[in-house]
PDB file of C-alpha atoms in Angstrom:
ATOM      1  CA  UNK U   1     140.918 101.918  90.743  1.00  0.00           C
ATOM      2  CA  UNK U   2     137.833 103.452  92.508  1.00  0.00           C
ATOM      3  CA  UNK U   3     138.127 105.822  95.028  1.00  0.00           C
ATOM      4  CA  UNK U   4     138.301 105.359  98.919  1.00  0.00           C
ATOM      5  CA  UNK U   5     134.924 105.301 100.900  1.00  0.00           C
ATOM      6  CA  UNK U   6     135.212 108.133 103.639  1.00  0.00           C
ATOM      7  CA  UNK U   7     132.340 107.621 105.375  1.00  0.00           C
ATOM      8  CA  UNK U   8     132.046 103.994 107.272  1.00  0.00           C
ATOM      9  CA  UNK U   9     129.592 101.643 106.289  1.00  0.00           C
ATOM     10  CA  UNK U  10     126.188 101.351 107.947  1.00  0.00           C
ATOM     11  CA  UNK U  11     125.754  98.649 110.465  1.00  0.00           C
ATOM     12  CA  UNK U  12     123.407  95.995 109.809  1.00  0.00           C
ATOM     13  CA  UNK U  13     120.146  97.972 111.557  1.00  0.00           C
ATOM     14  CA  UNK U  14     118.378  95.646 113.771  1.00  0.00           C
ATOM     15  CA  UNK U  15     114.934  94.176 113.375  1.00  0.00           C
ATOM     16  CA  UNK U  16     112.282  95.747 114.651  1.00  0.00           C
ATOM     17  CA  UNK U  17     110.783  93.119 116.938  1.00  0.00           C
ATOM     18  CA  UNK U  18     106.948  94.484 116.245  1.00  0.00           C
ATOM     19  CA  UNK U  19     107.272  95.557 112.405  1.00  0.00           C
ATOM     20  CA  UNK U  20     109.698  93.102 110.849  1.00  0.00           C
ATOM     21  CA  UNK U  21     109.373  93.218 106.829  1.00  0.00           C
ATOM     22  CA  UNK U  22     105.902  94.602 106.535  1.00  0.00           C
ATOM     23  CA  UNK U  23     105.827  97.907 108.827  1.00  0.00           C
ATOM     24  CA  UNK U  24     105.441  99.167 112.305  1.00  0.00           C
ATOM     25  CA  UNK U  25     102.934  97.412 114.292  1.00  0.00           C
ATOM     26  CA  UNK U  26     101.008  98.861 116.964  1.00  0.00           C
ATOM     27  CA  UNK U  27      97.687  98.113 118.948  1.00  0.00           C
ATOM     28  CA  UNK U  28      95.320 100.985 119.330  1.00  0.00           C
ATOM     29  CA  UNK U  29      92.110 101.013 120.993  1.00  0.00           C
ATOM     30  CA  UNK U  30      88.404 101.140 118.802  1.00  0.00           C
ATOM     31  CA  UNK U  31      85.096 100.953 119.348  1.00  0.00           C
ATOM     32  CA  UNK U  32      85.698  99.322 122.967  1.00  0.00           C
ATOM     33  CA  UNK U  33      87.915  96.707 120.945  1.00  0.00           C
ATOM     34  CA  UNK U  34      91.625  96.549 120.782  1.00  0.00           C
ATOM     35  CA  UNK U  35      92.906  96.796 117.334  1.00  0.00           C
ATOM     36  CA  UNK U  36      95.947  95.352 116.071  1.00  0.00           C
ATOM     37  CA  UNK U  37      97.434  98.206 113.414  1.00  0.00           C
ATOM     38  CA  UNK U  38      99.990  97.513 110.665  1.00  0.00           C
ATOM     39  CA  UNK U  39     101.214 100.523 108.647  1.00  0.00           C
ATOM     40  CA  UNK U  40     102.591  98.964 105.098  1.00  0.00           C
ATOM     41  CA  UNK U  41     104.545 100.382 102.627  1.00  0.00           C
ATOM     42  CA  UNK U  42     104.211 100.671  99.092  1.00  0.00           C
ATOM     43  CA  UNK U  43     106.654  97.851  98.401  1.00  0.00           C
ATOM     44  CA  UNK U  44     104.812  95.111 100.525  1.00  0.00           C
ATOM     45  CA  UNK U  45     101.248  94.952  98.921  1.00  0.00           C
ATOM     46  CA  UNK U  46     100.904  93.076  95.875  1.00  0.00           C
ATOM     47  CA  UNK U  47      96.622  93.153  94.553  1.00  0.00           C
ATOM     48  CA  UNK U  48      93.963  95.563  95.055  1.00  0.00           C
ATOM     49  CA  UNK U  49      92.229  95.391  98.051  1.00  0.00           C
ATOM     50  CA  UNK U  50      89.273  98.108  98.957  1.00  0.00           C
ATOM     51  CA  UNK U  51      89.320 100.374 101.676  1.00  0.00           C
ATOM     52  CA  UNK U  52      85.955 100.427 103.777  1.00  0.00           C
ATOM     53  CA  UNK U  53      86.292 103.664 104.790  1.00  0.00           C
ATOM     54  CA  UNK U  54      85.923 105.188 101.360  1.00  0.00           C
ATOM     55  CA  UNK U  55      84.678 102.213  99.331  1.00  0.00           C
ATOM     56  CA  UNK U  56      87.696 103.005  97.212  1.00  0.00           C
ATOM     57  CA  UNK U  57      90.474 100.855  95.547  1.00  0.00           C
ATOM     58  CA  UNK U  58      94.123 100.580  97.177  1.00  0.00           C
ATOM     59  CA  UNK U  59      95.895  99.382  94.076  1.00  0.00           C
ATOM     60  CA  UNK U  60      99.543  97.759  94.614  1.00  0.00           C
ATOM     61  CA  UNK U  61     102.426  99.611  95.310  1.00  0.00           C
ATOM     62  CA  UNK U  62      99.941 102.486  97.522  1.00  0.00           C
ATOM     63  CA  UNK U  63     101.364 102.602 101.519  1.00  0.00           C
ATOM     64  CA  UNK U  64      98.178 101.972 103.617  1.00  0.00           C
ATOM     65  CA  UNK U  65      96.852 100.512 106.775  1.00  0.00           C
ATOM     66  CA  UNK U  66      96.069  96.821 108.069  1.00  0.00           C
ATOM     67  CA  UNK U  67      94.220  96.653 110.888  1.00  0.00           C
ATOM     68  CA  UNK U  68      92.212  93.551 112.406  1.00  0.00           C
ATOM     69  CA  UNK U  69      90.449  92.733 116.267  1.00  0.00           C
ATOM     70  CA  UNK U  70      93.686  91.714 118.392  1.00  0.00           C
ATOM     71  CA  UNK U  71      91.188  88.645 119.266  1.00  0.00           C
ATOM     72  CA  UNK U  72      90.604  88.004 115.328  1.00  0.00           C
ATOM     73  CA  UNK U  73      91.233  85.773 112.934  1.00  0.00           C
ATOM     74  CA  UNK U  74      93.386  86.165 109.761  1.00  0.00           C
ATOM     75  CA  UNK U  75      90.107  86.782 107.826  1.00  0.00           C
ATOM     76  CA  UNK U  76      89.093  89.742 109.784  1.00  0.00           C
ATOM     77  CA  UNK U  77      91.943  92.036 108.616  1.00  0.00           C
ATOM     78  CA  UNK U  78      90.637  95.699 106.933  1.00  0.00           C
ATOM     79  CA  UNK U  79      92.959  97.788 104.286  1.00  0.00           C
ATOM     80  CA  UNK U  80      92.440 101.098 104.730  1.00  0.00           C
ATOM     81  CA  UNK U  81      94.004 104.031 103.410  1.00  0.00           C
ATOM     82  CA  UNK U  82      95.649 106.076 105.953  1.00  0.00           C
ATOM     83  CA  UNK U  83      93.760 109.109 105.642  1.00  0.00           C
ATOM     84  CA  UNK U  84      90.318 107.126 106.062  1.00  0.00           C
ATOM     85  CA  UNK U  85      92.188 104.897 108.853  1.00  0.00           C
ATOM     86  CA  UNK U  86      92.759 108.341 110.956  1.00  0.00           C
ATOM     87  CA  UNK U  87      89.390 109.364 110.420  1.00  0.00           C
ATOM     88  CA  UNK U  88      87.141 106.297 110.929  1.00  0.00           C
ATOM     89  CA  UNK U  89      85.526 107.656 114.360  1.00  0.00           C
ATOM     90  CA  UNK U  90      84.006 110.736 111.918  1.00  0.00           C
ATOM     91  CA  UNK U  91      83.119 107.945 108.974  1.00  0.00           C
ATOM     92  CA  UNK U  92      82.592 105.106 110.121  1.00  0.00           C
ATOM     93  CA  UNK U  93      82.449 102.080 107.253  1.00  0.00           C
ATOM     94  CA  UNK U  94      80.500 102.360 104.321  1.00  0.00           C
ATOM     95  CA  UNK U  95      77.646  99.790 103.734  1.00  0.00           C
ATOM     96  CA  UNK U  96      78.039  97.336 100.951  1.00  0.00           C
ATOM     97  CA  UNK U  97      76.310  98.329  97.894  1.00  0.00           C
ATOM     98  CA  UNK U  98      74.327  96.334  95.736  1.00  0.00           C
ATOM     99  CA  UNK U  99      74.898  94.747  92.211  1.00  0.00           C
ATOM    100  CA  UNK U 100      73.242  97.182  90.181  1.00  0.00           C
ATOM    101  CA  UNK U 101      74.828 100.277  91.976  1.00  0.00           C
ATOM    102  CA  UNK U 102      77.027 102.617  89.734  1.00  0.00           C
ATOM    103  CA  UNK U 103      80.844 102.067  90.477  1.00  0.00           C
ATOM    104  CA  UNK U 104      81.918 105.828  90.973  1.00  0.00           C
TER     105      UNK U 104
END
């Protein structure tokens, strides 16, 4: 026989009407354009994808940051990594580099 529960049981918590299963979604304001912002967790990202504020890999399972133009297309969504996503105004992206350019 297991013991009684003392505490009650959590009510079902209601869905968050902008975030639903992948995070909080927000709109912020950028470079004159309005920005549709998605803060993911860990749990919901399943490849790599490569942040262009630091050129660097997001690998699965790493929280980060989708953003995209609020007048864009599905192919226009950015992963950044939070940090970079909070300081784009001071970075800015990074420009593609070439072929034959060390991967470092």
């Amino acid at each position: 026989m297991s013991p009684r529960r003392n505490r009650p049981r959590a009510a079902a918590k209601p869905q968050d009407r902008r975030g639903g299963e992948y995070g909080l979604q927000d709109t912020e304001s950028w470079r004159g354009e309005e920005w549709v912002v998605r803060r993911v967790t860990g749990g919901a990202a399943a490849k790599h994808y490569r942040c262009p504020g630091c050129d660097q890999e997001i690998p699965p399972g790493v929280p980060h940051v989708v953003s995209w133009p609020r007048e864009g297309a599905v192919d226009d969504r950015r992963h950044w990594h939070g940090a970079c996503w909070n300081a784009r105004d001071r970075r800015g992206t990074r420009p593609l580099r070439s072929r034959n350019a060390p991967r470092y």
